[in-house]
Amino acid sequence: MASSIKKNSTVKILTIILFFIFVFASVFSQVKYNDLAAAKKKKHLLQVFLPPATLVDTFSFGFKNFLADIFWIQSIQYLAVEGLMPGSLMGQYFDVVTQLDPKFEYPYLLADIILPKFGSIDDARRLTDRGIGAIPESWQLPYYLAVQYHSLKKDYANALKYIKVAADNPQSPPLVKALLASYTLKSGNLINAKYLFQIIYDTSENEYTKELAKSWIRQIGRIELLEAAVATYQSRFGYYPKTLRDVVALGILKEIPSELGNFNFVVDQQTGALSIK
């Protein structure tokens, strides 16, 4: 019994010693980093050692939240000194912080804002997926990533995937559901897009939102007429037109409605469906 107690005490003491060694190493690293930052040239990225997230997690010894705060502060200091340059360690910092504290929302949001443009959108997606699992009540995480897929990458499939996750969240505002309908339309799914806009029109209490949804329903009706003209073209020639201008040139369609003049339509050569680029 006495030997068992003594053994447990020894383990606790060793754990505490290892923890303080880890903290000392982190503080020492930060001091050295600050010294280097003061003297560095702007054109050269600082060589900072940042341990892998899994390693930090393994040797956290129950102090995960404390270490998450330390690395979060370091990441902000790093961002302030380095800016967003090729080879930046911000993605690794976000990985470490969210590995230690998966419910810490700010790192996910910041990752969604800066990584797609200055790093890797795949890293942002991986972090966002972790955040969605850890903080399912946050509609902002999938929303921010969806907007980045749409605006930066023109990847409407992934934009639609993540905006749907955000829209399915009961706490998301009406704007998110409107974007879901818009992204659905851009993907070429007119039936689902019209259905979503109809729901917005029927349920919204905001008159501006209702009018906007009504306008989109009318626009989709016009797009459906364009698709019918594309189908007529295919039935005559056995293949789909490359553009809507081909349909107009043959007189199948008198003109493209002026209300749709700003849209850049793409004709799917397999199905004839129209999507908006």
PDB file of C-alpha atoms in Angstrom:
ATOM      1  CA  MET A   1       0.000   0.000   0.000  1.00  0.00           C
ATOM      2  CA  ALA A   2       2.755   2.414   1.005  1.00  0.00           C
ATOM      3  CA  SER A   3       4.793   1.549  -2.093  1.00  0.00           C
ATOM      4  CA  SER A   4       1.749   2.175  -4.304  1.00  0.00           C
ATOM      5  CA  ILE A   5       1.182   5.614  -2.765  1.00  0.00           C
ATOM      6  CA  LYS A   6       4.864   6.405  -3.155  1.00  0.00           C
ATOM      7  CA  LYS A   7       4.753   5.323  -6.803  1.00  0.00           C
ATOM      8  CA  ASN A   8       1.708   7.521  -7.538  1.00  0.00           C
ATOM      9  CA  SER A   9       3.387  10.482  -5.863  1.00  0.00           C
ATOM     10  CA  THR A  10       6.496   9.966  -7.975  1.00  0.00           C
ATOM     11  CA  VAL A  11       4.412   9.887 -11.180  1.00  0.00           C
ATOM     12  CA  LYS A  12       2.623  13.104 -10.205  1.00  0.00           C
ATOM     13  CA  ILE A  13       5.917  14.838  -9.421  1.00  0.00           C
ATOM     14  CA  LEU A  14       7.416  13.740 -12.748  1.00  0.00           C
ATOM     15  CA  THR A  15       4.301  14.933 -14.591  1.00  0.00           C
ATOM     16  CA  ILE A  16       4.511  18.355 -12.942  1.00  0.00           C
ATOM     17  CA  ILE A  17       8.240  18.602 -13.700  1.00  0.00           C
ATOM     18  CA  LEU A  18       7.671  17.681 -17.357  1.00  0.00           C
ATOM     19  CA  PHE A  19       4.876  20.223 -17.623  1.00  0.00           C
ATOM     20  CA  PHE A  20       7.045  23.045 -16.287  1.00  0.00           C
ATOM     21  CA  ILE A  21       9.844  22.005 -18.635  1.00  0.00           C
ATOM     22  CA  PHE A  22       7.366  22.246 -21.506  1.00  0.00           C
ATOM     23  CA  VAL A  23       6.155  25.676 -20.369  1.00  0.00           C
ATOM     24  CA  PHE A  24       9.751  26.878 -19.923  1.00  0.00           C
ATOM     25  CA  ALA A  25      10.600  25.683 -23.428  1.00  0.00           C
ATOM     26  CA  SER A  26       7.566  27.539 -24.819  1.00  0.00           C
ATOM     27  CA  VAL A  27       8.476  30.742 -22.993  1.00  0.00           C
ATOM     28  CA  PHE A  28      12.127  30.446 -24.040  1.00  0.00           C
ATOM     29  CA  SER A  29      11.053  29.885 -27.637  1.00  0.00           C
ATOM     30  CA  GLN A  30       8.815  32.962 -27.473  1.00  0.00           C
ATOM     31  CA  VAL A  31      11.635  35.117 -26.063  1.00  0.00           C
ATOM     32  CA  LYS A  32      13.991  33.976 -28.803  1.00  0.00           C
ATOM     33  CA  TYR A  33      11.279  34.609 -31.359  1.00  0.00           C
ATOM     34  CA  ASN A  34      10.777  38.166 -30.095  1.00  0.00           C
ATOM     35  CA  ASP A  35      14.527  38.789 -30.268  1.00  0.00           C
ATOM     36  CA  LEU A  36      14.685  37.522 -33.827  1.00  0.00           C
ATOM     37  CA  ALA A  37      11.585  39.461 -34.838  1.00  0.00           C
ATOM     38  CA  ALA A  38      13.154  42.736 -33.798  1.00  0.00           C
ATOM     39  CA  ALA A  39      16.171  42.169 -36.038  1.00  0.00           C
ATOM     40  CA  LYS A  40      14.685  40.266 -38.964  1.00  0.00           C
ATOM     41  CA  LYS A  41      14.507  41.491 -42.518  1.00  0.00           C
ATOM     42  CA  LYS A  42      11.025  41.794 -43.933  1.00  0.00           C
ATOM     43  CA  LYS A  43      11.779  39.653 -46.959  1.00  0.00           C
ATOM     44  CA  HIS A  44      12.712  36.579 -44.964  1.00  0.00           C
ATOM     45  CA  LEU A  45      10.336  34.390 -43.020  1.00  0.00           C
ATOM     46  CA  LEU A  46      11.490  33.600 -39.492  1.00  0.00           C
ATOM     47  CA  GLN A  47      12.481  30.010 -38.862  1.00  0.00           C
ATOM     48  CA  VAL A  48      10.230  29.191 -35.922  1.00  0.00           C
ATOM     49  CA  PHE A  49       9.887  25.679 -34.532  1.00  0.00           C
ATOM     50  CA  LEU A  50       6.261  24.740 -34.024  1.00  0.00           C
ATOM     51  CA  PRO A  51       5.654  21.171 -32.836  1.00  0.00           C
ATOM     52  CA  PRO A  52       2.926  19.115 -34.541  1.00  0.00           C
ATOM     53  CA  ALA A  53      -0.543  19.426 -33.031  1.00  0.00           C
ATOM     54  CA  THR A  54      -0.674  15.750 -32.071  1.00  0.00           C
ATOM     55  CA  LEU A  55       2.653  16.004 -30.224  1.00  0.00           C
ATOM     56  CA  VAL A  56       1.545  19.072 -28.266  1.00  0.00           C
ATOM     57  CA  ASP A  57      -1.726  17.341 -27.434  1.00  0.00           C
ATOM     58  CA  THR A  58       0.074  14.196 -26.227  1.00  0.00           C
ATOM     59  CA  PHE A  59       2.372  16.113 -23.866  1.00  0.00           C
ATOM     60  CA  SER A  60      -0.210  18.614 -22.608  1.00  0.00           C
ATOM     61  CA  PHE A  61      -0.605  16.657 -19.326  1.00  0.00           C
ATOM     62  CA  GLY A  62      -4.153  17.883 -18.750  1.00  0.00           C
ATOM     63  CA  PHE A  63      -3.309  21.553 -19.327  1.00  0.00           C
ATOM     64  CA  LYS A  64      -4.878  21.715 -22.789  1.00  0.00           C
ATOM     65  CA  ASN A  65      -6.866  24.938 -22.382  1.00  0.00           C
ATOM     66  CA  PHE A  66      -3.899  26.707 -20.804  1.00  0.00           C
ATOM     67  CA  LEU A  67      -1.593  25.680 -23.650  1.00  0.00           C
ATOM     68  CA  ALA A  68      -4.258  26.545 -26.234  1.00  0.00           C
ATOM     69  CA  ASP A  69      -4.309  30.102 -24.866  1.00  0.00           C
ATOM     70  CA  ILE A  70      -0.497  30.287 -25.027  1.00  0.00           C
ATOM     71  CA  PHE A  71      -0.346  29.133 -28.646  1.00  0.00           C
ATOM     72  CA  TRP A  72      -3.281  31.379 -29.595  1.00  0.00           C
ATOM     73  CA  ILE A  73      -1.459  34.434 -28.215  1.00  0.00           C
ATOM     74  CA  GLN A  74       1.711  33.332 -30.008  1.00  0.00           C
ATOM     75  CA  SER A  75      -0.201  32.955 -33.274  1.00  0.00           C
ATOM     76  CA  ILE A  76      -1.552  36.517 -33.058  1.00  0.00           C
ATOM     77  CA  GLN A  77       1.952  37.824 -32.316  1.00  0.00           C
ATOM     78  CA  TYR A  78       3.320  35.780 -35.192  1.00  0.00           C
ATOM     79  CA  LEU A  79       0.663  37.149 -37.548  1.00  0.00           C
ATOM     80  CA  ALA A  80       1.397  40.718 -36.451  1.00  0.00           C
ATOM     81  CA  VAL A  81       5.145  40.310 -37.068  1.00  0.00           C
ATOM     82  CA  GLU A  82       5.177  38.108 -40.154  1.00  0.00           C
ATOM     83  CA  GLY A  83       1.996  39.133 -41.902  1.00  0.00           C
ATOM     84  CA  LEU A  84       0.667  36.677 -44.446  1.00  0.00           C
ATOM     85  CA  MET A  85       3.607  35.445 -46.491  1.00  0.00           C
ATOM     86  CA  PRO A  86       4.253  32.228 -48.436  1.00  0.00           C
ATOM     87  CA  GLY A  87       5.296  29.533 -45.983  1.00  0.00           C
ATOM     88  CA  SER A  88       3.431  31.129 -43.083  1.00  0.00           C
ATOM     89  CA  LEU A  89       2.894  28.925 -40.040  1.00  0.00           C
ATOM     90  CA  MET A  90      -0.603  30.256 -39.337  1.00  0.00           C
ATOM     91  CA  GLY A  91      -2.239  27.058 -40.561  1.00  0.00           C
ATOM     92  CA  GLN A  92      -0.116  25.029 -38.131  1.00  0.00           C
ATOM     93  CA  TYR A  93      -0.937  27.413 -35.291  1.00  0.00           C
ATOM     94  CA  PHE A  94      -4.667  27.021 -35.982  1.00  0.00           C
ATOM     95  CA  ASP A  95      -4.198  23.250 -36.029  1.00  0.00           C
ATOM     96  CA  VAL A  96      -2.399  23.222 -32.663  1.00  0.00           C
ATOM     97  CA  VAL A  97      -4.858  25.564 -30.937  1.00  0.00           C
ATOM     98  CA  THR A  98      -7.984  23.746 -32.135  1.00  0.00           C
ATOM     99  CA  GLN A  99      -6.454  20.352 -31.376  1.00  0.00           C
ATOM    100  CA  LEU A 100      -5.935  21.466 -27.781  1.00  0.00           C
ATOM    101  CA  ASP A 101      -9.280  23.260 -27.479  1.00  0.00           C
ATOM    102  CA  PRO A 102     -11.711  22.089 -30.205  1.00  0.00           C
ATOM    103  CA  LYS A 103     -14.513  24.332 -28.898  1.00  0.00           C
ATOM    104  CA  PHE A 104     -12.479  27.555 -29.268  1.00  0.00           C
ATOM    105  CA  GLU A 105     -14.374  29.218 -32.137  1.00  0.00           C
ATOM    106  CA  TYR A 106     -12.178  32.216 -33.040  1.00  0.00           C
ATOM    107  CA  PRO A 107      -9.279  30.225 -34.568  1.00  0.00           C
ATOM    108  CA  TYR A 108     -11.688  28.447 -36.924  1.00  0.00           C
ATOM    109  CA  LEU A 109     -13.234  31.733 -38.047  1.00  0.00           C
ATOM    110  CA  LEU A 110      -9.859  33.386 -38.588  1.00  0.00           C
ATOM    111  CA  ALA A 111      -8.666  30.322 -40.483  1.00  0.00           C
ATOM    112  CA  ASP A 112     -11.673  30.536 -42.811  1.00  0.00           C
ATOM    113  CA  ILE A 113     -10.915  34.190 -43.466  1.00  0.00           C
ATOM    114  CA  ILE A 114      -7.177  34.083 -44.185  1.00  0.00           C
ATOM    115  CA  LEU A 115      -6.163  30.538 -45.177  1.00  0.00           C
ATOM    116  CA  PRO A 116      -8.153  30.247 -48.443  1.00  0.00           C
ATOM    117  CA  LYS A 117      -6.449  33.357 -49.834  1.00  0.00           C
ATOM    118  CA  PHE A 118      -3.001  33.206 -48.250  1.00  0.00           C
ATOM    119  CA  GLY A 119      -2.645  29.514 -47.518  1.00  0.00           C
ATOM    120  CA  SER A 120      -4.625  26.438 -48.410  1.00  0.00           C
ATOM    121  CA  ILE A 121      -8.401  26.232 -48.647  1.00  0.00           C
ATOM    122  CA  ASP A 122      -8.013  22.492 -48.001  1.00  0.00           C
ATOM    123  CA  ASP A 123      -6.462  23.310 -44.618  1.00  0.00           C
ATOM    124  CA  ALA A 124      -9.350  25.702 -43.942  1.00  0.00           C
ATOM    125  CA  ARG A 125     -11.828  22.966 -44.864  1.00  0.00           C
ATOM    126  CA  ARG A 126     -10.127  20.424 -42.587  1.00  0.00           C
ATOM    127  CA  LEU A 127     -10.213  22.857 -39.662  1.00  0.00           C
ATOM    128  CA  THR A 128     -13.818  23.824 -40.401  1.00  0.00           C
ATOM    129  CA  ASP A 129     -14.885  20.176 -40.430  1.00  0.00           C
ATOM    130  CA  ARG A 130     -13.259  19.807 -37.011  1.00  0.00           C
ATOM    131  CA  GLY A 131     -15.091  22.911 -35.802  1.00  0.00           C
ATOM    132  CA  ILE A 132     -18.464  21.754 -37.144  1.00  0.00           C
ATOM    133  CA  GLY A 133     -18.050  18.536 -35.165  1.00  0.00           C
ATOM    134  CA  ALA A 134     -16.961  20.324 -31.989  1.00  0.00           C
ATOM    135  CA  ILE A 135     -19.312  23.339 -32.178  1.00  0.00           C
ATOM    136  CA  PRO A 136     -22.403  22.160 -34.100  1.00  0.00           C
ATOM    137  CA  GLU A 137     -24.394  25.204 -32.953  1.00  0.00           C
ATOM    138  CA  SER A 138     -22.102  27.579 -34.892  1.00  0.00           C
ATOM    139  CA  TRP A 139     -23.588  28.356 -38.309  1.00  0.00           C
ATOM    140  CA  GLN A 140     -20.775  30.856 -38.976  1.00  0.00           C
ATOM    141  CA  LEU A 141     -18.096  28.196 -39.516  1.00  0.00           C
ATOM    142  CA  PRO A 142     -19.630  26.507 -42.588  1.00  0.00           C
ATOM    143  CA  TYR A 143     -21.001  29.867 -43.792  1.00  0.00           C
ATOM    144  CA  TYR A 144     -17.584  31.571 -43.905  1.00  0.00           C
ATOM    145  CA  LEU A 145     -16.039  28.622 -45.732  1.00  0.00           C
ATOM    146  CA  ALA A 146     -18.905  28.480 -48.247  1.00  0.00           C
ATOM    147  CA  VAL A 147     -18.438  32.153 -49.092  1.00  0.00           C
ATOM    148  CA  GLN A 148     -14.708  31.573 -49.643  1.00  0.00           C
ATOM    149  CA  TYR A 149     -15.356  28.624 -51.954  1.00  0.00           C
ATOM    150  CA  HIS A 150     -17.782  30.803 -53.898  1.00  0.00           C
ATOM    151  CA  SER A 151     -15.873  34.085 -54.067  1.00  0.00           C
ATOM    152  CA  LEU A 152     -12.251  32.897 -54.288  1.00  0.00           C
ATOM    153  CA  LYS A 153     -12.402  29.471 -55.915  1.00  0.00           C
ATOM    154  CA  LYS A 154     -15.658  29.628 -57.901  1.00  0.00           C
ATOM    155  CA  ASP A 155     -16.230  26.134 -56.532  1.00  0.00           C
ATOM    156  CA  TYR A 156     -20.017  26.082 -56.405  1.00  0.00           C
ATOM    157  CA  ALA A 157     -20.251  22.409 -55.440  1.00  0.00           C
ATOM    158  CA  ASN A 158     -18.359  22.923 -52.169  1.00  0.00           C
ATOM    159  CA  ALA A 159     -19.968  26.333 -51.644  1.00  0.00           C
ATOM    160  CA  LEU A 160     -23.367  24.660 -51.871  1.00  0.00           C
ATOM    161  CA  LYS A 161     -22.260  21.826 -49.563  1.00  0.00           C
ATOM    162  CA  TYR A 162     -21.202  24.128 -46.729  1.00  0.00           C
ATOM    163  CA  ILE A 163     -23.923  26.750 -47.134  1.00  0.00           C
ATOM    164  CA  LYS A 164     -26.433  23.908 -46.756  1.00  0.00           C
ATOM    165  CA  VAL A 165     -24.811  22.923 -43.445  1.00  0.00           C
ATOM    166  CA  ALA A 166     -25.110  26.547 -42.309  1.00  0.00           C
ATOM    167  CA  ALA A 167     -28.704  26.898 -43.537  1.00  0.00           C
ATOM    168  CA  ASP A 168     -29.781  23.698 -41.761  1.00  0.00           C
ATOM    169  CA  ASN A 169     -28.648  25.223 -38.465  1.00  0.00           C
ATOM    170  CA  PRO A 170     -31.753  26.540 -36.619  1.00  0.00           C
ATOM    171  CA  GLN A 171     -29.761  29.562 -35.410  1.00  0.00           C
ATOM    172  CA  SER A 172     -28.764  30.762 -38.886  1.00  0.00           C
ATOM    173  CA  PRO A 173     -30.351  34.022 -40.135  1.00  0.00           C
ATOM    174  CA  PRO A 174     -32.618  34.238 -43.233  1.00  0.00           C
ATOM    175  CA  LEU A 175     -29.690  35.533 -45.316  1.00  0.00           C
ATOM    176  CA  VAL A 176     -28.032  32.128 -45.137  1.00  0.00           C
ATOM    177  CA  LYS A 177     -31.113  30.371 -46.488  1.00  0.00           C
ATOM    178  CA  ALA A 178     -31.284  32.933 -49.300  1.00  0.00           C
ATOM    179  CA  LEU A 179     -27.665  32.164 -50.171  1.00  0.00           C
ATOM    180  CA  LEU A 180     -28.481  28.456 -50.170  1.00  0.00           C
ATOM    181  CA  ALA A 181     -31.158  29.105 -52.779  1.00  0.00           C
ATOM    182  CA  SER A 182     -28.761  31.285 -54.779  1.00  0.00           C
ATOM    183  CA  TYR A 183     -25.954  28.702 -54.744  1.00  0.00           C
ATOM    184  CA  THR A 184     -28.443  25.985 -55.672  1.00  0.00           C
ATOM    185  CA  LEU A 185     -29.456  28.080 -58.671  1.00  0.00           C
ATOM    186  CA  LYS A 186     -25.826  28.597 -59.688  1.00  0.00           C
ATOM    187  CA  SER A 187     -25.264  24.848 -59.558  1.00  0.00           C
ATOM    188  CA  GLY A 188     -27.984  24.423 -62.193  1.00  0.00           C
ATOM    189  CA  ASN A 189     -30.650  22.803 -60.006  1.00  0.00           C
ATOM    190  CA  LEU A 190     -33.590  25.031 -60.964  1.00  0.00           C
ATOM    191  CA  ILE A 191     -36.272  22.898 -59.319  1.00  0.00           C
ATOM    192  CA  ASN A 192     -34.629  22.940 -55.888  1.00  0.00           C
ATOM    193  CA  ALA A 193     -33.702  26.608 -56.240  1.00  0.00           C
ATOM    194  CA  LYS A 194     -37.290  27.585 -57.034  1.00  0.00           C
ATOM    195  CA  TYR A 195     -38.519  25.464 -54.123  1.00  0.00           C
ATOM    196  CA  LEU A 196     -36.107  27.162 -51.704  1.00  0.00           C
ATOM    197  CA  PHE A 197     -36.991  30.656 -52.899  1.00  0.00           C
ATOM    198  CA  GLN A 198     -40.680  29.783 -52.566  1.00  0.00           C
ATOM    199  CA  ILE A 199     -40.105  28.738 -48.941  1.00  0.00           C
ATOM    200  CA  ILE A 200     -38.313  32.035 -48.295  1.00  0.00           C
ATOM    201  CA  TYR A 201     -41.190  33.950 -49.871  1.00  0.00           C
ATOM    202  CA  ASP A 202     -43.823  32.046 -47.873  1.00  0.00           C
ATOM    203  CA  THR A 203     -42.078  32.242 -44.499  1.00  0.00           C
ATOM    204  CA  SER A 204     -40.195  35.540 -44.446  1.00  0.00           C
ATOM    205  CA  GLU A 205     -41.675  38.423 -42.463  1.00  0.00           C
ATOM    206  CA  ASN A 206     -39.404  40.964 -44.145  1.00  0.00           C
ATOM    207  CA  GLU A 207     -41.022  42.594 -47.188  1.00  0.00           C
ATOM    208  CA  TYR A 208     -37.710  43.252 -48.923  1.00  0.00           C
ATOM    209  CA  THR A 209     -36.720  39.597 -48.550  1.00  0.00           C
ATOM    210  CA  LYS A 210     -40.117  38.483 -49.871  1.00  0.00           C
ATOM    211  CA  GLU A 211     -39.804  40.723 -52.937  1.00  0.00           C
ATOM    212  CA  LEU A 212     -36.277  39.486 -53.561  1.00  0.00           C
ATOM    213  CA  ALA A 213     -37.428  35.864 -53.388  1.00  0.00           C
ATOM    214  CA  LYS A 214     -40.363  36.641 -55.684  1.00  0.00           C
ATOM    215  CA  SER A 215     -38.007  38.250 -58.185  1.00  0.00           C
ATOM    216  CA  TRP A 216     -35.778  35.187 -58.190  1.00  0.00           C
ATOM    217  CA  ILE A 217     -38.769  32.897 -58.735  1.00  0.00           C
ATOM    218  CA  ARG A 218     -39.631  34.935 -61.853  1.00  0.00           C
ATOM    219  CA  GLN A 219     -36.024  34.765 -63.030  1.00  0.00           C
ATOM    220  CA  ILE A 220     -35.966  30.991 -62.625  1.00  0.00           C
ATOM    221  CA  GLY A 221     -39.125  30.796 -64.729  1.00  0.00           C
ATOM    222  CA  ARG A 222     -37.299  32.641 -67.513  1.00  0.00           C
ATOM    223  CA  ILE A 223     -34.290  30.341 -67.173  1.00  0.00           C
ATOM    224  CA  GLU A 224     -36.602  27.341 -67.512  1.00  0.00           C
ATOM    225  CA  LEU A 225     -37.782  28.779 -70.852  1.00  0.00           C
ATOM    226  CA  LEU A 226     -34.153  29.030 -71.951  1.00  0.00           C
ATOM    227  CA  GLU A 227     -33.610  25.381 -71.029  1.00  0.00           C
ATOM    228  CA  ALA A 228     -36.667  24.444 -73.088  1.00  0.00           C
ATOM    229  CA  ALA A 229     -35.114  26.241 -76.084  1.00  0.00           C
ATOM    230  CA  VAL A 230     -31.853  24.338 -75.506  1.00  0.00           C
ATOM    231  CA  ALA A 231     -33.827  21.065 -75.506  1.00  0.00           C
ATOM    232  CA  THR A 232     -35.446  22.046 -78.818  1.00  0.00           C
ATOM    233  CA  TYR A 233     -32.002  22.713 -80.292  1.00  0.00           C
ATOM    234  CA  GLN A 234     -30.825  19.270 -79.167  1.00  0.00           C
ATOM    235  CA  SER A 235     -33.867  17.528 -80.650  1.00  0.00           C
ATOM    236  CA  ARG A 236     -33.143  19.117 -84.051  1.00  0.00           C
ATOM    237  CA  PHE A 237     -29.403  18.601 -84.252  1.00  0.00           C
ATOM    238  CA  GLY A 238     -28.687  15.723 -81.888  1.00  0.00           C
ATOM    239  CA  TYR A 239     -26.327  17.694 -79.668  1.00  0.00           C
ATOM    240  CA  TYR A 240     -26.560  20.632 -77.288  1.00  0.00           C
ATOM    241  CA  PRO A 241     -25.542  24.176 -78.224  1.00  0.00           C
ATOM    242  CA  LYS A 242     -22.231  25.425 -76.877  1.00  0.00           C
ATOM    243  CA  THR A 243     -23.796  28.741 -75.850  1.00  0.00           C
ATOM    244  CA  LEU A 244     -27.227  30.350 -75.805  1.00  0.00           C
ATOM    245  CA  ARG A 245     -26.102  32.567 -78.678  1.00  0.00           C
ATOM    246  CA  ASP A 246     -26.235  29.478 -80.906  1.00  0.00           C
ATOM    247  CA  VAL A 247     -29.910  29.032 -80.012  1.00  0.00           C
ATOM    248  CA  VAL A 248     -30.683  32.676 -80.800  1.00  0.00           C
ATOM    249  CA  ALA A 249     -28.722  32.546 -84.077  1.00  0.00           C
ATOM    250  CA  LEU A 250     -30.965  29.766 -85.395  1.00  0.00           C
ATOM    251  CA  GLY A 251     -34.155  31.571 -84.418  1.00  0.00           C
ATOM    252  CA  ILE A 252     -35.216  28.967 -81.863  1.00  0.00           C
ATOM    253  CA  LEU A 253     -35.019  31.713 -79.290  1.00  0.00           C
ATOM    254  CA  LYS A 254     -35.806  35.278 -80.309  1.00  0.00           C
ATOM    255  CA  GLU A 255     -33.516  36.805 -77.721  1.00  0.00           C
ATOM    256  CA  ILE A 256     -32.112  36.298 -74.252  1.00  0.00           C
ATOM    257  CA  PRO A 257     -34.360  38.225 -71.836  1.00  0.00           C
ATOM    258  CA  SER A 258     -32.764  41.518 -70.817  1.00  0.00           C
ATOM    259  CA  GLU A 259     -33.317  40.636 -67.146  1.00  0.00           C
ATOM    260  CA  LEU A 260     -30.870  37.749 -67.606  1.00  0.00           C
ATOM    261  CA  GLY A 261     -28.329  39.713 -69.618  1.00  0.00           C
ATOM    262  CA  ASN A 262     -25.854  39.936 -66.743  1.00  0.00           C
ATOM    263  CA  PHE A 263     -25.778  36.177 -66.218  1.00  0.00           C
ATOM    264  CA  ASN A 264     -23.029  34.090 -67.794  1.00  0.00           C
ATOM    265  CA  PHE A 265     -24.831  30.845 -68.593  1.00  0.00           C
ATOM    266  CA  VAL A 266     -23.008  27.566 -69.152  1.00  0.00           C
ATOM    267  CA  VAL A 267     -24.733  24.776 -71.098  1.00  0.00           C
ATOM    268  CA  ASP A 268     -24.048  21.304 -69.729  1.00  0.00           C
ATOM    269  CA  GLN A 269     -23.092  19.273 -72.797  1.00  0.00           C
ATOM    270  CA  GLN A 270     -24.384  16.050 -71.234  1.00  0.00           C
ATOM    271  CA  THR A 271     -27.790  17.153 -69.951  1.00  0.00           C
ATOM    272  CA  GLY A 272     -28.490  20.571 -71.475  1.00  0.00           C
ATOM    273  CA  ALA A 273     -28.985  22.046 -68.010  1.00  0.00           C
ATOM    274  CA  LEU A 274     -28.042  25.688 -67.534  1.00  0.00           C
ATOM    275  CA  SER A 275     -25.811  26.820 -64.721  1.00  0.00           C
ATOM    276  CA  ILE A 276     -24.533  30.290 -63.906  1.00  0.00           C
ATOM    277  CA  LYS A 277     -20.795  30.832 -63.972  1.00  0.00           C
TER     278      LYS A 277
END
